[in-house]
mmCIF file of C-alpha atoms and ligand atoms in Angstrom:
data_model
loop_
_atom_site.group_PDB
_atom_site.id
_atom_site.type_symbol
_atom_site.label_atom_id
_atom_site.label_comp_id
_atom_site.label_asym_id
_atom_site.label_seq_id
_atom_site.Cartn_x
_atom_site.Cartn_y
_atom_site.Cartn_z
ATOM 1 C CA MET A 1 45.476 138.497 102.136
ATOM 2 C CA SER A 2 48.895 139.432 102.781
ATOM 3 C CA PRO A 3 50.576 142.220 101.032
ATOM 4 C CA PHE A 4 53.579 141.742 98.759
ATOM 5 C CA PHE A 5 56.198 144.235 97.508
ATOM 6 C CA LEU A 6 58.301 144.106 94.457
ATOM 7 C CA GLY A 7 62.070 145.164 94.679
ATOM 8 C CA LEU A 8 63.803 146.138 91.680
ATOM 9 C CA ASP A 9 67.833 146.374 91.639
ATOM 10 C CA LEU A 10 69.334 147.832 88.641
ATOM 11 C CA GLY A 11 72.975 147.236 88.587
ATOM 12 C CA GLY A 12 75.807 147.920 86.052
ATOM 13 C CA THR A 13 75.720 144.216 85.102
ATOM 14 C CA ASN A 14 72.488 142.702 86.336
ATOM 15 C CA VAL A 15 68.754 143.899 86.782
ATOM 16 C CA LYS A 16 67.463 141.879 89.580
ATOM 17 C CA ALA A 17 63.590 141.906 90.337
ATOM 18 C CA GLY A 18 62.359 139.954 93.598
ATOM 19 C CA VAL A 19 59.128 139.440 95.111
ATOM 20 C CA VAL A 20 59.219 140.180 98.828
ATOM 21 C CA ASN A 21 56.565 139.183 101.504
ATOM 22 C CA GLU A 22 55.804 141.492 104.566
ATOM 23 C CA GLN A 23 58.389 139.956 106.563
ATOM 24 C CA GLY A 24 61.246 140.717 104.222
ATOM 25 C CA GLY A 25 61.473 137.184 102.715
ATOM 26 C CA ILE A 26 62.183 136.809 98.973
ATOM 27 C CA LEU A 27 59.412 134.546 97.440
ATOM 28 C CA ALA A 28 61.271 134.544 93.909
ATOM 29 C CA GLN A 29 63.691 136.347 91.993
ATOM 30 C CA VAL A 30 64.976 136.666 88.746
ATOM 31 C CA SER A 31 68.390 138.233 87.126
ATOM 32 C CA VAL A 32 68.972 139.429 83.786
ATOM 33 C CA PRO A 33 71.804 141.265 82.138
ATOM 34 C CA THR A 34 71.410 144.752 82.171
ATOM 35 C CA GLY A 35 72.790 144.979 78.593
ATOM 36 C CA SER A 36 75.312 143.544 76.122
ATOM 37 C CA SER A 37 76.645 146.692 74.509
ATOM 38 C CA PRO A 38 76.935 150.402 75.231
ATOM 39 C CA ALA A 39 73.869 150.937 72.601
ATOM 40 C CA ASP A 40 72.074 148.168 74.283
ATOM 41 C CA LEU A 41 71.872 150.471 77.573
ATOM 42 C CA SER A 42 69.798 153.160 76.364
ATOM 43 C CA ALA A 43 67.107 154.120 79.007
ATOM 44 C CA GLU A 44 64.450 152.619 76.370
ATOM 45 C CA ARG A 45 65.813 148.990 76.441
ATOM 46 C CA VAL A 46 66.866 148.980 79.984
ATOM 47 C CA ILE A 47 63.655 150.211 81.334
ATOM 48 C CA GLY A 48 61.940 147.392 79.080
ATOM 49 C CA ARG A 49 64.073 144.751 80.804
ATOM 50 C CA ILE A 50 63.382 146.016 84.233
ATOM 51 C CA ILE A 51 59.435 145.707 83.656
ATOM 52 C CA GLU A 52 59.938 142.537 81.857
ATOM 53 C CA ALA A 53 62.010 141.175 84.900
ATOM 54 C CA GLY A 54 59.287 142.324 87.093
ATOM 55 C CA PHE A 55 56.471 140.421 85.648
ATOM 56 C CA GLN A 56 58.760 137.303 85.686
ATOM 57 C CA ALA A 57 59.358 137.431 89.067
ATOM 58 C CA MET A 58 55.687 137.859 89.814
ATOM 59 C CA ASP A 59 55.133 134.769 87.443
ATOM 60 C CA LYS A 60 57.805 132.758 89.377
ATOM 61 C CA ALA A 61 56.342 133.807 92.703
ATOM 62 C CA GLY A 62 52.706 133.026 91.735
ATOM 63 C CA VAL A 63 51.640 136.355 92.949
ATOM 64 C CA GLY A 64 49.486 138.391 90.548
ATOM 65 C CA ARG A 65 49.848 141.987 90.084
ATOM 66 C CA ARG A 66 46.441 142.739 92.282
ATOM 67 C CA LYS A 67 48.277 141.397 95.513
ATOM 68 C CA MET A 68 51.358 143.724 94.876
ATOM 69 C CA VAL A 69 51.263 146.796 97.021
ATOM 70 C CA ALA A 70 54.272 148.659 95.494
ATOM 71 C CA VAL A 71 57.443 148.333 93.734
ATOM 72 C CA GLY A 72 60.824 149.871 95.009
ATOM 73 C CA VAL A 73 63.478 150.703 92.285
ATOM 74 C CA LEU A 74 67.079 151.561 93.110
ATOM 75 C CA SER A 75 68.425 154.392 91.406
ATOM 76 C CA PRO A 76 71.529 153.705 89.210
ATOM 77 C CA GLY A 77 73.009 156.989 89.918
ATOM 78 C CA GLN A 78 72.689 160.699 90.504
ATOM 79 C CA SER A 79 68.833 161.423 91.086
ATOM 80 C CA SER A 80 66.290 163.248 92.466
ATOM 81 C CA LEU A 81 64.549 160.580 94.715
ATOM 82 C CA GLU A 82 61.540 162.922 95.237
ATOM 83 C CA ARG A 83 60.804 163.398 91.425
ATOM 84 C CA GLY A 84 61.776 159.982 90.521
ATOM 85 C CA ILE A 85 64.158 160.969 87.957
ATOM 86 C CA VAL A 86 67.776 159.806 87.432
ATOM 87 C CA PHE A 87 69.905 162.671 85.835
ATOM 88 C CA ARG A 88 72.921 160.572 85.189
ATOM 89 C CA SER A 89 74.661 157.144 85.873
ATOM 90 C CA ALA A 90 78.257 156.126 85.751
ATOM 91 C CA ASN A 91 77.172 152.574 84.650
ATOM 92 C CA LEU A 92 74.546 153.820 81.886
ATOM 93 C CA PRO A 93 76.210 156.841 80.087
ATOM 94 C CA LEU A 94 73.483 157.122 77.621
ATOM 95 C CA TRP A 95 71.081 158.028 80.271
ATOM 96 C CA ARG A 96 70.104 161.642 80.583
ATOM 97 C CA ASN A 97 67.166 162.812 83.007
ATOM 98 C CA VAL A 98 65.206 159.820 82.642
ATOM 99 C CA ALA A 99 61.793 159.570 84.568
ATOM 100 C CA LEU A 100 62.723 156.087 86.127
ATOM 101 C CA ARG A 101 59.931 156.024 88.633
ATOM 102 C CA GLN A 102 57.289 157.165 86.614
ATOM 103 C CA ARG A 103 58.022 154.861 83.455
ATOM 104 C CA VAL A 104 58.824 151.697 85.556
ATOM 105 C CA SER A 105 55.486 152.364 87.516
ATOM 106 C CA ARG A 106 53.541 152.909 84.283
ATOM 107 C CA GLY A 107 54.997 149.466 82.493
ATOM 108 C CA LEU A 108 54.037 147.574 85.567
ATOM 109 C CA GLY A 109 50.813 149.207 86.423
ATOM 110 C CA LEU A 110 52.053 149.509 90.101
ATOM 111 C CA ARG A 111 52.667 152.406 92.228
ATOM 112 C CA ALA A 112 56.425 153.004 92.695
ATOM 113 C CA VAL A 113 59.137 154.935 94.756
ATOM 114 C CA LEU A 114 62.968 155.551 93.645
ATOM 115 C CA GLU A 115 65.411 155.112 96.435
ATOM 116 C CA ASN A 116 69.340 155.152 96.601
ATOM 117 C CA ASP A 117 70.999 151.809 97.505
ATOM 118 C CA ALA A 118 72.490 152.750 100.735
ATOM 119 C CA ASN A 119 69.357 154.043 102.179
ATOM 120 C CA ALA A 120 67.457 150.684 100.876
ATOM 121 C CA ALA A 121 70.448 148.612 102.375
ATOM 122 C CA ALA A 122 69.904 150.341 105.615
ATOM 123 C CA TYR A 123 66.031 149.639 105.551
ATOM 124 C CA GLY A 124 66.676 146.137 104.347
ATOM 125 C CA GLU A 125 69.107 145.173 107.188
ATOM 126 C CA TRP A 126 66.721 146.938 109.766
ATOM 127 C CA TRP A 127 63.806 144.991 108.422
ATOM 128 C CA ALA A 128 65.185 141.589 107.390
ATOM 129 C CA GLY A 129 69.039 141.569 108.233
ATOM 130 C CA ALA A 130 71.115 142.217 111.137
ATOM 131 C CA GLY A 131 68.485 144.532 112.849
ATOM 132 C CA SER A 132 65.902 141.891 112.881
ATOM 133 C CA LYS A 133 68.039 139.221 114.484
ATOM 134 C CA THR A 134 68.120 140.850 117.970
ATOM 135 C CA ALA A 135 66.140 139.394 120.763
ATOM 136 C CA GLY A 136 63.038 141.352 122.054
ATOM 137 C CA PRO A 137 61.291 144.166 120.084
ATOM 138 C CA ARG A 138 62.549 145.241 116.991
ATOM 139 C CA LEU A 139 65.338 147.945 116.628
ATOM 140 C CA ASN A 140 64.096 151.802 116.368
ATOM 141 C CA ASP A 141 67.322 153.054 114.970
ATOM 142 C CA LEU A 142 70.001 151.724 112.901
ATOM 143 C CA PHE A 143 72.827 153.367 110.997
ATOM 144 C CA LEU A 144 74.532 151.533 108.140
ATOM 145 C CA PHE A 145 78.088 152.166 106.246
ATOM 146 C CA THR A 146 78.306 150.975 102.670
ATOM 147 C CA LEU A 147 82.115 150.337 102.460
ATOM 148 C CA GLY A 148 83.009 149.929 98.665
ATOM 149 C CA THR A 149 84.801 151.588 95.907
ATOM 150 C CA GLY A 150 83.377 154.691 97.929
ATOM 151 C CA VAL A 151 81.787 155.339 101.432
ATOM 152 C CA GLY A 152 77.863 155.677 101.532
ATOM 153 C CA GLY A 153 75.452 155.544 104.185
ATOM 154 C CA GLY A 154 71.777 155.050 105.107
ATOM 155 C CA LEU A 155 69.895 155.777 108.225
ATOM 156 C CA VAL A 156 66.634 154.267 109.685
ATOM 157 C CA TYR A 157 65.292 156.494 112.788
ATOM 158 C CA GLU A 158 62.351 155.517 114.520
ATOM 159 C CA GLY A 159 61.624 152.793 112.141
ATOM 160 C CA LYS A 160 61.693 155.229 108.906
ATOM 161 C CA VAL A 161 64.443 155.973 106.279
ATOM 162 C CA VAL A 162 65.742 159.563 106.980
ATOM 163 C CA ARG A 163 66.582 161.296 103.452
ATOM 164 C CA GLY A 164 66.736 164.760 104.883
ATOM 165 C CA SER A 165 65.430 168.132 103.629
ATOM 166 C CA PHE A 166 67.294 167.812 100.312
ATOM 167 C CA GLY A 167 67.765 164.096 100.026
ATOM 168 C CA PHE A 168 71.437 164.217 101.092
ATOM 169 C CA ALA A 169 71.207 162.804 104.775
ATOM 170 C CA ALA A 170 73.367 160.047 105.988
ATOM 171 C CA GLU A 171 76.300 160.830 103.642
ATOM 172 C CA PRO A 172 79.076 159.547 106.028
ATOM 173 C CA GLY A 173 81.745 159.284 103.074
ATOM 174 C CA HIS A 174 81.898 163.308 103.261
ATOM 175 C CA TRP A 175 82.240 163.789 106.772
ATOM 176 C CA ILE A 176 85.359 165.850 107.270
ATOM 177 C CA MET A 177 87.296 163.620 109.593
ATOM 178 C CA ILE A 178 90.978 165.134 109.164
ATOM 179 C CA PRO A 179 90.868 169.119 109.139
ATOM 180 C CA GLY A 180 92.901 170.178 105.887
ATOM 181 C CA GLY A 181 93.490 166.547 104.790
ATOM 182 C CA GLU A 182 93.530 164.742 101.481
ATOM 183 C CA PRO A 183 91.695 166.525 98.765
ATOM 184 C CA CYS A 184 88.365 164.516 97.870
ATOM 185 C CA GLY A 185 86.344 164.512 94.612
ATOM 186 C CA CYS A 186 83.755 166.232 96.238
ATOM 187 C CA GLY A 187 85.813 169.362 96.502
ATOM 188 C CA GLN A 188 86.303 169.121 100.488
ATOM 189 C CA HIS A 189 89.340 168.042 102.131
ATOM 190 C CA GLY A 190 89.892 165.182 104.714
ATOM 191 C CA CYS A 191 86.519 163.224 103.933
ATOM 192 C CA LEU A 192 86.168 159.891 105.412
ATOM 193 C CA GLU A 193 85.849 158.200 101.995
ATOM 194 C CA ARG A 194 89.280 159.807 101.189
ATOM 195 C CA TYR A 195 90.625 157.329 103.790
ATOM 196 C CA CYS A 196 88.443 154.421 104.251
ATOM 197 C CA SER A 197 87.190 153.310 100.977
ATOM 198 C CA ALA A 198 88.390 150.135 99.128
ATOM 199 C CA LYS A 199 89.933 152.561 96.686
ATOM 200 C CA TYR A 200 91.817 154.925 98.914
ATOM 201 C CA THR A 201 92.838 152.378 101.472
ATOM 202 C CA ALA A 202 94.743 150.532 98.839
ATOM 203 C CA GLN A 203 95.735 154.061 97.323
ATOM 204 C CA ARG A 204 97.495 154.923 100.776
ATOM 205 C CA ALA A 205 99.576 151.348 100.653
ATOM 206 C CA ASN A 206 100.611 151.882 97.022
ATOM 207 C CA GLN A 207 101.694 155.489 97.726
ATOM 208 C CA ARG A 208 103.837 154.187 100.474
ATOM 209 C CA LEU A 209 105.158 151.011 98.524
ATOM 210 C CA VAL A 210 106.048 153.417 95.583
ATOM 211 C CA ARG A 211 108.257 155.767 97.878
ATOM 212 C CA SER A 212 110.047 153.016 99.770
ATOM 213 C CA ARG A 213 112.116 150.255 98.403
ATOM 214 C CA THR A 214 112.900 149.154 102.064
ATOM 215 C CA LEU A 215 109.095 148.783 102.803
ATOM 216 C CA ARG A 216 108.722 146.710 99.388
ATOM 217 C CA GLN A 217 111.289 144.342 100.847
ATOM 218 C CA ARG A 218 110.107 144.293 104.084
ATOM 219 C CA SER A 219 106.449 144.105 103.670
ATOM 220 C CA THR A 220 105.009 140.740 102.058
ATOM 221 C CA LEU A 221 102.718 143.168 99.942
ATOM 222 C CA GLY A 222 106.065 144.201 98.340
ATOM 223 C CA ALA A 223 106.091 140.932 96.109
ATOM 224 C CA VAL A 224 102.360 141.636 95.124
ATOM 225 C CA PHE A 225 103.077 145.410 94.272
ATOM 226 C CA GLU A 226 106.233 144.419 92.142
ATOM 227 C CA LYS A 227 104.204 141.717 90.194
ATOM 228 C CA ALA A 228 100.980 143.665 89.689
ATOM 229 C CA GLY A 229 102.125 147.141 89.632
ATOM 230 C CA SER A 230 99.744 147.734 92.661
ATOM 231 C CA VAL A 231 97.784 146.379 95.513
ATOM 232 C CA THR A 232 94.120 146.209 96.219
ATOM 233 C CA SER A 233 92.323 146.579 99.490
ATOM 234 C CA ALA A 234 91.493 142.738 99.280
ATOM 235 C CA ASP A 235 95.281 142.102 99.058
ATOM 236 C CA ILE A 236 95.737 144.209 102.129
ATOM 237 C CA VAL A 237 93.030 142.074 104.165
ATOM 238 C CA VAL A 238 94.814 138.955 103.114
ATOM 239 C CA HIS A 239 98.243 139.984 104.041
ATOM 240 C CA ALA A 240 97.260 141.596 107.547
ATOM 241 C CA LYS A 241 95.351 138.643 108.399
ATOM 242 C CA SER A 242 98.682 136.755 107.902
ATOM 243 C CA GLY A 243 100.637 139.105 110.153
ATOM 244 C CA ASP A 244 102.210 141.541 107.931
ATOM 245 C CA VAL A 245 103.105 144.468 109.941
ATOM 246 C CA PHE A 246 102.722 146.937 106.936
ATOM 247 C CA ALA A 247 99.520 145.745 105.719
ATOM 248 C CA LEU A 248 98.081 145.639 109.329
ATOM 249 C CA GLU A 249 99.061 149.251 109.855
ATOM 250 C CA ILE A 250 97.216 150.397 106.776
ATOM 251 C CA TRP A 251 94.106 148.321 107.640
ATOM 252 C CA ASP A 252 94.305 149.606 111.145
ATOM 253 C CA GLU A 253 94.346 153.102 109.871
ATOM 254 C CA THR A 254 91.100 152.546 108.065
ATOM 255 C CA CYS A 255 89.402 150.607 111.052
ATOM 256 C CA ARG A 256 90.296 153.615 113.411
ATOM 257 C CA LEU A 257 88.645 156.372 111.347
ATOM 258 C CA LEU A 258 85.535 154.149 110.695
ATOM 259 C CA ALA A 259 85.388 153.614 114.493
ATOM 260 C CA LEU A 260 85.624 157.539 114.941
ATOM 261 C CA ALA A 261 83.097 157.926 112.349
ATOM 262 C CA CYS A 262 80.824 155.430 114.317
ATOM 263 C CA ILE A 263 81.193 157.509 117.648
ATOM 264 C CA ASN A 264 80.076 160.522 115.813
ATOM 265 C CA VAL A 265 77.074 158.552 114.612
ATOM 266 C CA CYS A 266 76.086 157.566 118.262
ATOM 267 C CA HIS A 267 76.622 161.213 119.422
ATOM 268 C CA MET A 268 74.362 162.320 116.634
ATOM 269 C CA ILE A 269 71.684 159.910 116.864
ATOM 270 C CA ASP A 270 72.174 157.149 119.665
ATOM 271 C CA PRO A 271 71.289 154.203 117.252
ATOM 272 C CA GLN A 272 71.218 150.725 118.800
ATOM 273 C CA MET A 273 72.987 149.232 115.959
ATOM 274 C CA ILE A 274 75.712 150.183 113.447
ATOM 275 C CA VAL A 275 75.925 147.994 110.279
ATOM 276 C CA LEU A 276 79.175 147.599 108.127
ATOM 277 C CA ALA A 277 78.092 146.661 104.457
ATOM 278 C CA GLY A 278 79.497 146.877 100.996
ATOM 279 C CA GLY A 279 82.801 145.007 99.497
ATOM 280 C CA MET A 280 84.857 145.559 102.247
ATOM 281 C CA SER A 281 82.714 144.022 104.814
ATOM 282 C CA GLN A 282 83.711 140.764 103.210
ATOM 283 C CA ALA A 283 86.880 141.126 105.477
ATOM 284 C CA GLY A 284 84.294 139.935 108.020
ATOM 285 C CA ARG A 285 85.308 139.740 111.773
ATOM 286 C CA PHE A 286 88.675 141.205 110.697
ATOM 287 C CA LEU A 287 86.976 144.393 109.856
ATOM 288 C CA VAL A 288 84.152 144.408 112.710
ATOM 289 C CA ASP A 289 86.598 143.455 115.671
ATOM 290 C CA ARG A 290 89.088 146.108 114.508
ATOM 291 C CA VAL A 291 86.443 148.637 114.206
ATOM 292 C CA ASN A 292 84.909 147.626 117.506
ATOM 293 C CA HIS A 293 88.354 147.772 119.338
ATOM 294 C CA HIS A 294 89.180 151.316 118.407
ATOM 295 C CA PHE A 295 85.314 152.217 119.155
ATOM 296 C CA LYS A 296 85.704 151.270 122.687
ATOM 297 C CA ALA A 297 89.267 152.597 122.903
ATOM 298 C CA HIS A 298 88.013 156.089 121.778
ATOM 299 C CA TRP A 299 84.610 156.036 123.344
ATOM 300 C CA TRP A 300 83.870 158.925 126.031
ATOM 301 C CA LYS A 301 84.110 158.079 129.551
ATOM 302 C CA MET A 302 80.688 159.339 130.505
ATOM 303 C CA THR A 303 78.945 156.062 129.629
ATOM 304 C CA ARG A 304 79.722 152.464 128.367
ATOM 305 C CA PRO A 305 79.314 152.187 124.453
ATOM 306 C CA THR A 306 75.978 151.549 123.741
ATOM 307 C CA ALA A 307 75.327 150.917 119.938
ATOM 308 C CA ARG A 308 76.393 147.440 118.490
ATOM 309 C CA ILE A 309 78.681 147.539 115.634
ATOM 310 C CA VAL A 310 77.963 144.515 113.163
ATOM 311 C CA LEU A 311 78.259 143.083 109.922
ATOM 312 C CA ALA A 312 75.622 143.317 107.082
ATOM 313 C CA ARG A 313 73.522 140.081 106.813
ATOM 314 C CA LEU A 314 71.624 140.362 103.614
ATOM 315 C CA GLY A 315 74.737 139.962 101.243
ATOM 316 C CA ASN A 316 73.771 140.130 97.518
ATOM 317 C CA ASP A 317 69.951 140.207 98.435
ATOM 318 C CA ALA A 318 70.418 143.606 100.060
ATOM 319 C CA GLY A 319 69.404 145.433 96.851
ATOM 320 C CA VAL A 320 66.054 143.274 96.234
ATOM 321 C CA ILE A 321 64.982 143.302 99.846
ATOM 322 C CA GLY A 322 65.952 147.013 100.698
ATOM 323 C CA ALA A 323 64.059 148.281 97.271
ATOM 324 C CA ALA A 324 61.009 146.369 98.363
ATOM 325 C CA GLY A 325 61.477 147.468 101.837
ATOM 326 C CA VAL A 326 61.373 151.269 100.943
ATOM 327 C CA ALA A 327 58.285 150.522 98.873
ATOM 328 C CA LYS A 328 56.551 149.010 101.889
ATOM 329 C CA ASP A 329 58.011 151.902 104.043
ATOM 330 C CA ALA A 330 56.333 154.308 101.845
ATOM 331 C CA ALA A 331 53.133 152.631 101.621
ATOM 332 C CA GLU A 332 52.977 152.566 105.262
ATOM 333 C CA ARG A 333 53.588 156.443 105.605
ATOM 334 C CA GLY A 334 51.133 157.147 102.747
ATOM 335 C CA VAL A 335 53.627 158.926 100.619
ATOM 336 C CA LEU A 336 53.240 156.560 97.575
ATOM 337 C CA PRO A 337 52.773 158.304 94.200
ATOM 338 C CA GLY A 338 50.191 157.342 91.834
ATOM 339 C CA VAL A 339 50.718 154.783 89.093
ATOM 340 C CA GLY A 340 52.874 156.567 86.651
ATOM 341 C CA GLU A 341 53.355 159.646 88.769
HETATM 342 ZN ZN1 LIG B 401 84.261 164.407 100.076
#
């Protein structure tokens, strides 16, 4: 009997549940709204929906609970992955110290793990995404950057998710890239996220557009800025692609720092693959080609570049597959807590 895993992706808008097989393929998945109003987003109600979605996914897949090995749940906010508790969540303001792993586990009658979305995405890409699409034996080591509003990361090393001694491993968003640089919300200065997230890439452009009338007239982003009051990272990509010099300059600054971060990853763990995921990776080759260009240009002269930098492949399924994947990983390592623990 081949084993199955349940992946639960708890987002601000939807709860997704998927039954995933041993190869990382989704047999069936369901998506239900997380809640309709702030009061509807209490831990009690949302957890009820998560459990319901889990049972629906199993029904749809025709896989009974006895064939399920474990469930992986993605944490929606600040949490202790080890203890299974979500302290607070920006999307779920009513949540305080919720024992999410224990409650979902009890409700479904399955052993469960709690994981953050970047770690899960890294495992998912290693298991069933970019890392699984290579010729020859499976990769051992893969690092993943999530490039969205913030910059996150996940590391699979020798086929296992690396969480670190205190759960803070693989946090590239707060690597200090520019000594004495821009202040970051975390309290440090010059963090990668402060330059390379979608939010700060856009903010850098907006600050320069505010300051210079000449720039607003010279750049095609000027018209967007005048009309909308600000530009987004998606605007920057569109205008850079069509050759606007200013948009290209901003985009290139982001890609260059990301490339330097990739070089640092290589000198730390020497992975076979670095995956770029998250909203900004929708820029596709326009992102990965520029990052690769700077990666090669700044790489040391001792050896040729080793790691391949590629785009994520799982897209919207990354959450469900990654969550199921970390449950499988925990089962293989023999570290699954008991039901309700
Ligand atoms: Zn920071």
